[in-house]
């Protein structure tokens, strides 16, 4: 079936399930329904063919099974799936949450910013209205009070006028749009810093909450509540585990108890425990960040007091950076406050997904089942086998890791969230925590822990069998895919026709790994000729510049101080002959002078008589 056609079929199935649930008075999200469709298809007991196109009877069967499971109000497995879907939709990591939070805040004030940057105020009334909008923008961006409270507006206006008088609006309007936005943000931070400083000095701060004091009380209360919920969930998990261990040894008890339902309850409370650990870890990170920010905020306030102390005027270059730093730190406090509030709300909304426990296993029934049973915590189970350790020499082809021989031993990514794979596979789904001190098995670039040394030995004899068994059980209880982090095993499906009869309902994982290669760059020393020019047009431009020098004249001057020091020269080009040519040739002729001298050779007499004869013709005769 083409991908687009398959997507259309799935959408139609989801819509049909939505309508069917609505007729029974239940409003269920499409996300949860899509998850349930996947769970029903993966369950081998339902017998769906993975590579055959769904016919009408298959669709009807799928819809019926999904609706039946979705409307079962006494099903811990469904509660676990709902919990996982809710957590995935509402939990985001710290960096992603803060980025999204800032984006939302910017989008909320973007309209006010646009009104300011696009304003073309000319009259006095228009300029006053623009200034009021700038005050509103400052308050909205800082989050320190409402722009409708007259006291807060007056305080913010006074702070803004001290750094940006209304007379400077004319200069502001001549800026480009980007420069206006940049200046607005800077003004908002400076005004925020001024108001925070005034509050610290007891001279203002109307509408500003004392966040450090509020967080000092709220954070411990939040962590205590989550710790209490976590302890309650863990105690419940310890009791269920003890009962299931006893049921595994007593066949008669297994018949009366319906242990599959108790295992689903165990998965439910273990998943709740995992989510609480994640939330608590995020809150601890927030607490550490808060302590750092509050200490920096106090240091900045002290530095500002020393700078402003007993001075009537302080250069803006000294105080403006401190005001901006105060505003930045205060914004960080606001972010951490909102994040802690969201995490606390998320932890509270996870509690209703544990409702099936009281209905299926009331306290009286649990107490009767626990008669004669010692309830062990995860820590106690680890201490019982702390002295046991795998001998690596017994397994020549396997690699075992131990704390004293492995760097970053505590940071290894353990499969199945640290639960023992051997116990889970051999006891039909019982979750017992593995003990890393026994030894961590590295198999196909993955790491496995075990609750006892015997379990480790048995698993090491043929790991793939037990890994396959875990995957097979996860198909029957699809909530285990997220609980045990088995997403990679279910990324790719082998066509049904390619499976053997034994593996007809089994989905084999395709192992993936990332590969990379790195090559050295610039191995040889650089031989770059900076004067080289490849562009012929650039060469032509430089040639024209050089040729143009011939039209320049150099000048030199000599003084009394310099004439004895060096020779000065000036160089010029000699004049060249030039002529003009016209269309008509004309000339004038003049008589050629003809003058003769006679008697220069002399005669026999001593006296020479010279005779000069001028035979030049007259002008009018030529």
PDB file of N, CA and C in Angstrom, residues 539-549:
ATOM      1  N   UNK A 539      42.790  43.867 -12.532  1.00  0.00           N
ATOM      2  CA  UNK A 539      44.108  44.183 -13.097  1.00  0.00           C
ATOM      3  C   UNK A 539      44.018  45.387 -14.031  1.00  0.00           C
ATOM      4  N   UNK A 540      42.964  45.434 -14.804  1.00  0.00           N
ATOM      5  CA  UNK A 540      42.789  46.577 -15.715  1.00  0.00           C
ATOM      6  C   UNK A 540      42.626  47.871 -14.935  1.00  0.00           C
ATOM      7  N   UNK A 541      41.885  47.822 -13.837  1.00  0.00           N
ATOM      8  CA  UNK A 541      41.688  49.027 -13.028  1.00  0.00           C
ATOM      9  C   UNK A 541      43.006  49.529 -12.447  1.00  0.00           C
ATOM     10  N   UNK A 542      43.840  48.575 -11.959  1.00  0.00           N
ATOM     11  CA  UNK A 542      45.132  48.973 -11.413  1.00  0.00           C
ATOM     12  C   UNK A 542      46.035  49.551 -12.508  1.00  0.00           C
ATOM     13  N   UNK A 543      45.978  49.000 -13.739  1.00  0.00           N
ATOM     14  CA  UNK A 543      46.786  49.529 -14.839  1.00  0.00           C
ATOM     15  C   UNK A 543      46.380  50.959 -15.188  1.00  0.00           C
ATOM     16  N   UNK A 544      45.077  51.215 -15.173  1.00  0.00           N
ATOM     17  CA  UNK A 544      44.602  52.576 -15.454  1.00  0.00           C
ATOM     18  C   UNK A 544      45.084  53.542 -14.384  1.00  0.00           C
ATOM     19  N   UNK A 545      45.070  53.085 -13.126  1.00  0.00           N
ATOM     20  CA  UNK A 545      45.559  53.946 -12.049  1.00  0.00           C
ATOM     21  C   UNK A 545      47.031  54.279 -12.241  1.00  0.00           C
ATOM     22  N   UNK A 546      47.836  53.279 -12.645  1.00  0.00           N
ATOM     23  CA  UNK A 546      49.258  53.533 -12.873  1.00  0.00           C
ATOM     24  C   UNK A 546      49.466  54.461 -14.067  1.00  0.00           C
ATOM     25  N   UNK A 547      48.721  54.268 -15.130  1.00  0.00           N
ATOM     26  CA  UNK A 547      48.854  55.119 -16.305  1.00  0.00           C
ATOM     27  C   UNK A 547      48.434  56.551 -16.014  1.00  0.00           C
ATOM     28  N   UNK A 548      47.533  56.700 -15.096  1.00  0.00           N
ATOM     29  CA  UNK A 548      47.037  58.030 -14.779  1.00  0.00           C
ATOM     30  C   UNK A 548      48.082  58.896 -14.092  1.00  0.00           C
ATOM     31  N   UNK A 549      49.154  58.259 -13.559  1.00  0.00           N
ATOM     32  CA  UNK A 549      50.197  59.015 -12.865  1.00  0.00           C
ATOM     33  C   UNK A 549      50.976  59.930 -13.819  1.00  0.00           C
TER      34      UNK A 549
END
